[in-house]
Coordinates of C-alpha atoms in Angstrom, one line a residue:
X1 CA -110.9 138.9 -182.9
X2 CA -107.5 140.3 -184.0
X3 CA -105.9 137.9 -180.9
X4 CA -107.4 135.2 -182.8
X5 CA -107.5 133.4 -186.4
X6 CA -109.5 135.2 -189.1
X7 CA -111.5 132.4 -189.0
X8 CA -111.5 131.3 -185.0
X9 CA -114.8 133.5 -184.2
X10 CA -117.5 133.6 -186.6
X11 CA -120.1 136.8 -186.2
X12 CA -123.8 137.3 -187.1
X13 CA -123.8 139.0 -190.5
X14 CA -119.6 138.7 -191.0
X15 CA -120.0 135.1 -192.3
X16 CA -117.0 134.8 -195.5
X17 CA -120.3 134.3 -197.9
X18 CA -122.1 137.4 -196.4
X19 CA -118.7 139.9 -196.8
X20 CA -118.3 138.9 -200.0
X21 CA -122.2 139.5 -200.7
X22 CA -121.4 143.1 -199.4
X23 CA -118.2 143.5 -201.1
X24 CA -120.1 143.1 -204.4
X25 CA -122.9 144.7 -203.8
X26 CA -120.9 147.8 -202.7
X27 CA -119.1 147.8 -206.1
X28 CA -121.9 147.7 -208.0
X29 CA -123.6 150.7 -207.1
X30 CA -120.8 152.6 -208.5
X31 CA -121.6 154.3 -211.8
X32 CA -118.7 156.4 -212.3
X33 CA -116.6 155.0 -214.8
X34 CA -114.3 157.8 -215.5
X35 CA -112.9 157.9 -212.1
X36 CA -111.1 154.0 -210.4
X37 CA -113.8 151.6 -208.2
X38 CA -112.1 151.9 -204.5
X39 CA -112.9 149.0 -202.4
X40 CA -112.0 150.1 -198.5
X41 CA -112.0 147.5 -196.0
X42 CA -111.8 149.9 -192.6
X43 CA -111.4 149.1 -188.8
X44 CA -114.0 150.0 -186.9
X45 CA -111.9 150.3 -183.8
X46 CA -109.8 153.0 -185.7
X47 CA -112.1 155.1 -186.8
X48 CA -115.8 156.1 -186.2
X49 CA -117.8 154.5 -189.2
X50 CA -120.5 156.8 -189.3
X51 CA -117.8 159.9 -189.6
X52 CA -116.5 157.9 -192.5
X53 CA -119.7 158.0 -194.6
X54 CA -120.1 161.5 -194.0
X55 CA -116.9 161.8 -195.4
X56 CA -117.2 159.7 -198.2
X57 CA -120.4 160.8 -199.1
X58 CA -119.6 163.3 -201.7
X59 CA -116.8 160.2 -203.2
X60 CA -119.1 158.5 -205.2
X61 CA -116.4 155.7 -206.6
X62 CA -115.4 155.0 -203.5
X63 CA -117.2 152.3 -200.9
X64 CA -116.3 150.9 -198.0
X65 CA -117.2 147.7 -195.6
X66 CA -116.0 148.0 -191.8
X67 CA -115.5 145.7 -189.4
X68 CA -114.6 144.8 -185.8
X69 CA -111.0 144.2 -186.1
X70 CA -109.1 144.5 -189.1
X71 CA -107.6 140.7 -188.1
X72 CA -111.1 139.5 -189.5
X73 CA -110.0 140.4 -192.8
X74 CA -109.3 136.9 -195.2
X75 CA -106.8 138.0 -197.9
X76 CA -109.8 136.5 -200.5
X77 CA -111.6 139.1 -199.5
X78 CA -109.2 141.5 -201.1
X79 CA -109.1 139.5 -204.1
X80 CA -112.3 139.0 -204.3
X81 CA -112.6 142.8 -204.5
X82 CA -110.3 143.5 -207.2
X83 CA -112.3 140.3 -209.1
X84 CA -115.0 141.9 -208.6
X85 CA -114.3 145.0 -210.2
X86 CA -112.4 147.3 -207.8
X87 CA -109.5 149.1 -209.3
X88 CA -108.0 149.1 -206.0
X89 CA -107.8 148.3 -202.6
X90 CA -107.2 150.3 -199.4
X91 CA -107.3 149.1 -195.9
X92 CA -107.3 150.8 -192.7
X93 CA -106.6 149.7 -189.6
X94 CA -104.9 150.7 -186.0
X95 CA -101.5 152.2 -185.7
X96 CA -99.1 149.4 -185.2
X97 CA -99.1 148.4 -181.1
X98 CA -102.4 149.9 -180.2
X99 CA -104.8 147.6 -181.8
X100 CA -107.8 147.2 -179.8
X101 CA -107.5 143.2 -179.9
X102 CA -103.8 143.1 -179.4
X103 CA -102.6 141.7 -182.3
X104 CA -105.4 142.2 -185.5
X105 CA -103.1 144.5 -187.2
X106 CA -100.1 143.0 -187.0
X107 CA -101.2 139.6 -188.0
X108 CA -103.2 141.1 -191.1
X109 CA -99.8 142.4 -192.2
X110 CA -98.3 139.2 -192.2
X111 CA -100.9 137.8 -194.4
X112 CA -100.3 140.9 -196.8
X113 CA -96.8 140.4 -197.0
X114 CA -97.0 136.3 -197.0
X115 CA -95.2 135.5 -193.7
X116 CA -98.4 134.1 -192.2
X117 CA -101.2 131.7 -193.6
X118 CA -103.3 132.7 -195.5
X119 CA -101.6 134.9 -198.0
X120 CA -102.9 136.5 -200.7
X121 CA -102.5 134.4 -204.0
X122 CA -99.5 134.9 -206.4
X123 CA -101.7 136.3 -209.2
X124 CA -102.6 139.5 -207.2
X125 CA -101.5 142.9 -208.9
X126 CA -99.9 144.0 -205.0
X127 CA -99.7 147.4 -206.5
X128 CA -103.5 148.4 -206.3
X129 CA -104.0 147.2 -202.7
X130 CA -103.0 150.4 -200.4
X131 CA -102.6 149.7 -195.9
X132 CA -102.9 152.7 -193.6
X133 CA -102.4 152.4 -189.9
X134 CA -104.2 155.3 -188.1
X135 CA -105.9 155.8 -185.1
X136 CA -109.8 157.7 -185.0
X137 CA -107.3 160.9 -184.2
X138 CA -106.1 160.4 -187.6
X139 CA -109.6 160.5 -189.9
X140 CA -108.9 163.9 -191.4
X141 CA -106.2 161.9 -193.4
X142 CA -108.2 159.8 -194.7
X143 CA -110.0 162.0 -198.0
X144 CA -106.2 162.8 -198.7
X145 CA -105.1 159.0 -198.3
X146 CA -107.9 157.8 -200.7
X147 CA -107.1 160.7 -203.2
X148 CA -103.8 159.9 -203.2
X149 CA -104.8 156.6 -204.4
X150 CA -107.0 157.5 -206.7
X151 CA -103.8 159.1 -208.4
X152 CA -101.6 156.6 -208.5
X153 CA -103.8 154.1 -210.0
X154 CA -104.9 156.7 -212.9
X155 CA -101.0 156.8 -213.3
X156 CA -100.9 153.0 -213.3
X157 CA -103.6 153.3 -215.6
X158 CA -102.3 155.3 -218.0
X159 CA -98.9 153.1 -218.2
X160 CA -101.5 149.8 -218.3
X161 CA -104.0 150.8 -220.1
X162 CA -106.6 149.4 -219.2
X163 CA -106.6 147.7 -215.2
X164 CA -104.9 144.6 -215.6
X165 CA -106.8 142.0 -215.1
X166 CA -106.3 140.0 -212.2
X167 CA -106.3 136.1 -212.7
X168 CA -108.9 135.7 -215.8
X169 CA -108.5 136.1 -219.0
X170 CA -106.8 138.9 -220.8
X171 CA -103.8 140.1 -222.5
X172 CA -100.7 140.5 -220.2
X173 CA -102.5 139.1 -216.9
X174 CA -101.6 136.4 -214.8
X175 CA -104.4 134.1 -216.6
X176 CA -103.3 135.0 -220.2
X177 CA -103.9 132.3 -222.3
X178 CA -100.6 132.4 -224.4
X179 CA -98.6 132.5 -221.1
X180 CA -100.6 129.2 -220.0
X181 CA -99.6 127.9 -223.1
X182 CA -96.2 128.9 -222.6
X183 CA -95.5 127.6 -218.8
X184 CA -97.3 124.6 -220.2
X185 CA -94.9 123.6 -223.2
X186 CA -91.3 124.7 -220.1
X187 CA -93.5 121.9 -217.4
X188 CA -93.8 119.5 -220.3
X189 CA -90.7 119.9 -221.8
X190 CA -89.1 119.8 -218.1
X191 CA -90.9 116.9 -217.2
X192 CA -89.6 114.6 -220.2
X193 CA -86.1 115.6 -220.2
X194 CA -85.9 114.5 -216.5
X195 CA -87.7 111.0 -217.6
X196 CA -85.4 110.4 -220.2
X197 CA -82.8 111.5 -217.8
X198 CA -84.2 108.5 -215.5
X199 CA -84.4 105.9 -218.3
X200 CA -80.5 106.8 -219.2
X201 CA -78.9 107.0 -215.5
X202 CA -80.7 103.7 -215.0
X203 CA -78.5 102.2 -216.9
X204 CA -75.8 104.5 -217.5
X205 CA -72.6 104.8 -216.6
X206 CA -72.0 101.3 -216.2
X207 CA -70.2 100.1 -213.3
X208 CA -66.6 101.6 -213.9
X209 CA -63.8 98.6 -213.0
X210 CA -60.2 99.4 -212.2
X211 CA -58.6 97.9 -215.8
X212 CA -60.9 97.3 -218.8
X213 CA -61.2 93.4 -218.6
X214 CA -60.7 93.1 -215.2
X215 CA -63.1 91.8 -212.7
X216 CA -63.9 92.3 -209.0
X217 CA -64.1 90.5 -205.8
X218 CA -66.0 92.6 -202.6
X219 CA -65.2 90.5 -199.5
X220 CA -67.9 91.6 -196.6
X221 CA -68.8 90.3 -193.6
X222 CA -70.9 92.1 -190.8
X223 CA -71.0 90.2 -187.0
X224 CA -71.0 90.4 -183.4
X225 CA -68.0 89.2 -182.0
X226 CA -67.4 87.4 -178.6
X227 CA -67.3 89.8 -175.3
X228 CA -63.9 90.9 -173.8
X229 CA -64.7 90.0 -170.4
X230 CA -66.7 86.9 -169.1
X231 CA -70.9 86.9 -169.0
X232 CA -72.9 85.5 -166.8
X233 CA -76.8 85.1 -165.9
X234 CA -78.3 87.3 -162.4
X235 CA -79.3 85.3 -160.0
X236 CA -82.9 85.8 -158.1
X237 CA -80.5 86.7 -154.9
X238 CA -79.0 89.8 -157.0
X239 CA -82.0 91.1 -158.5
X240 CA -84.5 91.2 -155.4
X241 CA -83.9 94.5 -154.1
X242 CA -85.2 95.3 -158.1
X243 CA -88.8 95.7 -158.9
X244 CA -90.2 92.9 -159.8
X245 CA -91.0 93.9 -163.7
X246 CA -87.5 95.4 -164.2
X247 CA -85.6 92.1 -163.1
X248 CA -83.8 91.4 -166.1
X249 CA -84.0 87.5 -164.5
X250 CA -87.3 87.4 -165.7
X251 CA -86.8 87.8 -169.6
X252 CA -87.3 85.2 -172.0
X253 CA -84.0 86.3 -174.0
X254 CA -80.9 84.9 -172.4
X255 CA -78.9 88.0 -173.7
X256 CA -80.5 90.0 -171.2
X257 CA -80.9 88.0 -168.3
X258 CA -76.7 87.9 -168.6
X259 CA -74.8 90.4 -166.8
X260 CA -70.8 91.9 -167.8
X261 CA -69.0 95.0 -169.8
X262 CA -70.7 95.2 -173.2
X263 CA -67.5 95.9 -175.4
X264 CA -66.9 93.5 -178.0
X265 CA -63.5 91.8 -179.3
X266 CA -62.1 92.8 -182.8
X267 CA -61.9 90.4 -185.5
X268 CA -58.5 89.6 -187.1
X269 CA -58.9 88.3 -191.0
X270 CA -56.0 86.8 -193.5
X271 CA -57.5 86.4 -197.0
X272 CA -55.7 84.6 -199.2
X273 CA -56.1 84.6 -203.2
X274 CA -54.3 81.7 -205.0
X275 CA -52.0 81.3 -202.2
X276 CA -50.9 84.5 -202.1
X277 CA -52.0 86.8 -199.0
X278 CA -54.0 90.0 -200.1
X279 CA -55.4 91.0 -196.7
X280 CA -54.3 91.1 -192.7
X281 CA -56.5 93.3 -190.7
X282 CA -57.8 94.0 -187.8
X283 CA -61.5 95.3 -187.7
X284 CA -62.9 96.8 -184.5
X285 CA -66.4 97.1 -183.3
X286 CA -68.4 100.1 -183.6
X287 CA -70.8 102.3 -181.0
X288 CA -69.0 104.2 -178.3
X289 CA -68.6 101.5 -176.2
X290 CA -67.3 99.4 -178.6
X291 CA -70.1 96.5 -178.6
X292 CA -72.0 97.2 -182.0
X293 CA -71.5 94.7 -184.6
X294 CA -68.3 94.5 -186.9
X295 CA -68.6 95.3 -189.9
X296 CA -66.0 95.1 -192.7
X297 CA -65.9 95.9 -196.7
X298 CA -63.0 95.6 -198.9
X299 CA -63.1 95.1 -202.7
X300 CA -60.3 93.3 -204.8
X301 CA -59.7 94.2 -208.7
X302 CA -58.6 90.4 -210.0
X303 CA -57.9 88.5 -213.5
X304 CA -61.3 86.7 -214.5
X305 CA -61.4 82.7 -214.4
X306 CA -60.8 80.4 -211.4
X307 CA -59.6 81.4 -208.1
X308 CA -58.9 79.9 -204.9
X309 CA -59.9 81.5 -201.7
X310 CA -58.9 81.3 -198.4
X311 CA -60.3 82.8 -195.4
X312 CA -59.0 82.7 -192.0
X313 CA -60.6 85.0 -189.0
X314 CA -60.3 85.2 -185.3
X315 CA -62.5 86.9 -182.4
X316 CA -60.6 85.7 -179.4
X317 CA -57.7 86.5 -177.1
X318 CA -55.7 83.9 -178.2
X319 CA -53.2 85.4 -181.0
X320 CA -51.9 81.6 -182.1
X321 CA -54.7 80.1 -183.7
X322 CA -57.9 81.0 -186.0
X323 CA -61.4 80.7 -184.8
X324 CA -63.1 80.5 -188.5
X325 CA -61.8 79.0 -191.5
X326 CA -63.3 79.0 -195.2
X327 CA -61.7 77.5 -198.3
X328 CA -63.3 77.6 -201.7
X329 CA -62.6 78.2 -205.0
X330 CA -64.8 80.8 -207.3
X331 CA -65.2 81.5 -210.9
X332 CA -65.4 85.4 -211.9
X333 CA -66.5 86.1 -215.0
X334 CA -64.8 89.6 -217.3
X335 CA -66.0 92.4 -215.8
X336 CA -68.1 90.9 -213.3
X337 CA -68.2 91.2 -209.4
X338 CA -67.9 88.5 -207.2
X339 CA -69.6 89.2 -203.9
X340 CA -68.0 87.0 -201.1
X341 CA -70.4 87.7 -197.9
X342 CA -68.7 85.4 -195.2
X343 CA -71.1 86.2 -192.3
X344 CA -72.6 82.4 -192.6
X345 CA -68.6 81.5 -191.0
X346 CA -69.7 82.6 -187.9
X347 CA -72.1 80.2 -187.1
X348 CA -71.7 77.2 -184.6
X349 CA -71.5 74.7 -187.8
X350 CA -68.6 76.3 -189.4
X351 CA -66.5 77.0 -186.3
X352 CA -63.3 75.0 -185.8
X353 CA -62.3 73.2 -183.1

């Protein structure tokens, strides 16, 4: 019941279709149209139901549908009352803490006031739906309760004449067809600017170079470089107190079969442009311990035309010689970038000896 979903327990005669069946049949057998339809949807754990009719009796635009546990009740079945052609709404359930299935109340509450799936829908007029939490002690409240309703929506009536409508058609309401219209032409209008907002960034602003005329050369690289401290493979002899299928002897991939500190060696570049040096740096190796790839970026505003490039870079201990070694020359067209990605160096083919 209220411990569970509104839907988790489904009861002989409290199907969704059947509730809504009784909802409307309950509205329409009231006649009175001087006075506003008042739909209540009652706990029968709060209150005797048979005490309720006998009280009611004599209120003949008033009806009322009870059920176990006030958790039962589905937010549609409020609106579905009000589309239906209540005026209002009142529900009436245990005082907060006491309900007779733990937690009924408190969760319909939650629904009411949207903090917990499902909630009512945005088009519902909140101002003709009415909550008392009362216990059975409580039933001589309820005539006054329901007649203070009936007050405030003849007061609501008289400053919106007449009942708003809900979500259908009407002037003013939430499905009023000039206000379609209107959110219609703000979606449309809002959808096209950001389209033509696409088309222009797409091409716009273009790609903003230090000096009008001017080109650019971006010098990357990303790589692995050599290990500070020797590797070398397990051996069957180290890895046999080792279950057999984590032995790291028994992978296909040399890397892992090898065993030594993970940290990596920096690389040290020189670039020269046109024989004139425009870079000496050191770039480390990221990862905390130092043994993710190297990566470096650097971008160099130049004159357009013909340039020659040198690249020397290093990944070893030894300070008094270069380990990779590139030479070409490049043309860079005005206002152009010239991407030089020298990753391809560090292969076995381009090493020197």
């Amino acid at each position: 019941m209220g411990s569970c979903d509104f839907n988790a327990i489904k009861l002989d005669g409290l199907t969704d279709i059947q509730i809504k069946e009784k909802i409307a049949r309950l509205l329409s057998e009231i006649s009175d149209d001087k006075m506003p339809k008042i739909l209540g949807l009652i706990c029968g754990q709060s209150i005797n139901t048979g005490k309720i009719e006998d009280e009611l009796k004599d209120i003949p635009n008033v009806k009322t549908a009870s059920f176990p546990c006030i958790g039962m009740i589905h937010p549609s079945f409020v609106e579905y009352g009000l589309d239906s052609g209540a005026d209002g709404v009142f529900i009436w359930g245990c005082v907060n803490g006491d309900c007779h299935y733990r937690e009924g109340n408190t969760w319909l509450q939650s629904r009411l006031d949207g903090k917990r799936p499902p909630i009512l829908r945005k088009g519902v007029d909140v101002r003709r739906i009415r909550e008392y939490w009362f216990s059975s002690i409580h039933k001589d409240k309820l005539r006054e309760e329901i007649n203070l309703s009936e007050r405030e929506l003849i007061a609501y009536e008289d400053k919106n004449p007449p009942f708003p409508p809900l979500a259908k058609g009407g002037e003013g309401g939430f499905g009023d067809k000039k206000s379609i219209f209107k959110r219609g032409v703000v979606i449309s209008s809002i959808i096209i600017l950001s389209m033509f907002s696409i088309l222009f960034l797409s091409d716009m602003p273009k790609y903003p170079f230090f000096n009008k005329g001017m080109s650019l050369i971006k010098f990357t690289f990303k790589y692995s470089g050599k290990h500070r401290t020797e590797q070398r493979e397990l051996t069957e002899r180290e890895t046999k107190d080792i279950l057999m299928h984590m032995r790291r002897t028994n992978s296909p991939f040399s890397k892992i079969r090898m065993i030594g500190k993970r940290e990596r060696l920096p690389i040290y570049v020189e670039l020269e442009l046109d024989n004139r040096n425009i870079l000496s740096k050191t770039y480390y190796p990221a990862g905390l311990r130092k043994d993710i790839p190297t990566f470096a970026y650097e971008e160099f505003p130049v004159p357009p035309g013909v340039h020659h490039i040198k690249v020397k870079m290093r990944d070893s201990k030894d300070t008094n010689q270069f380990d990779y070694f590139i030479e070409k020359e490049i043309e860079v067209m005005p206002e152009k970038t010239f991407v030089m990605d020298v990753s391809p160096i560090f292969s076995e083919e381009q090493k020197i000896e």
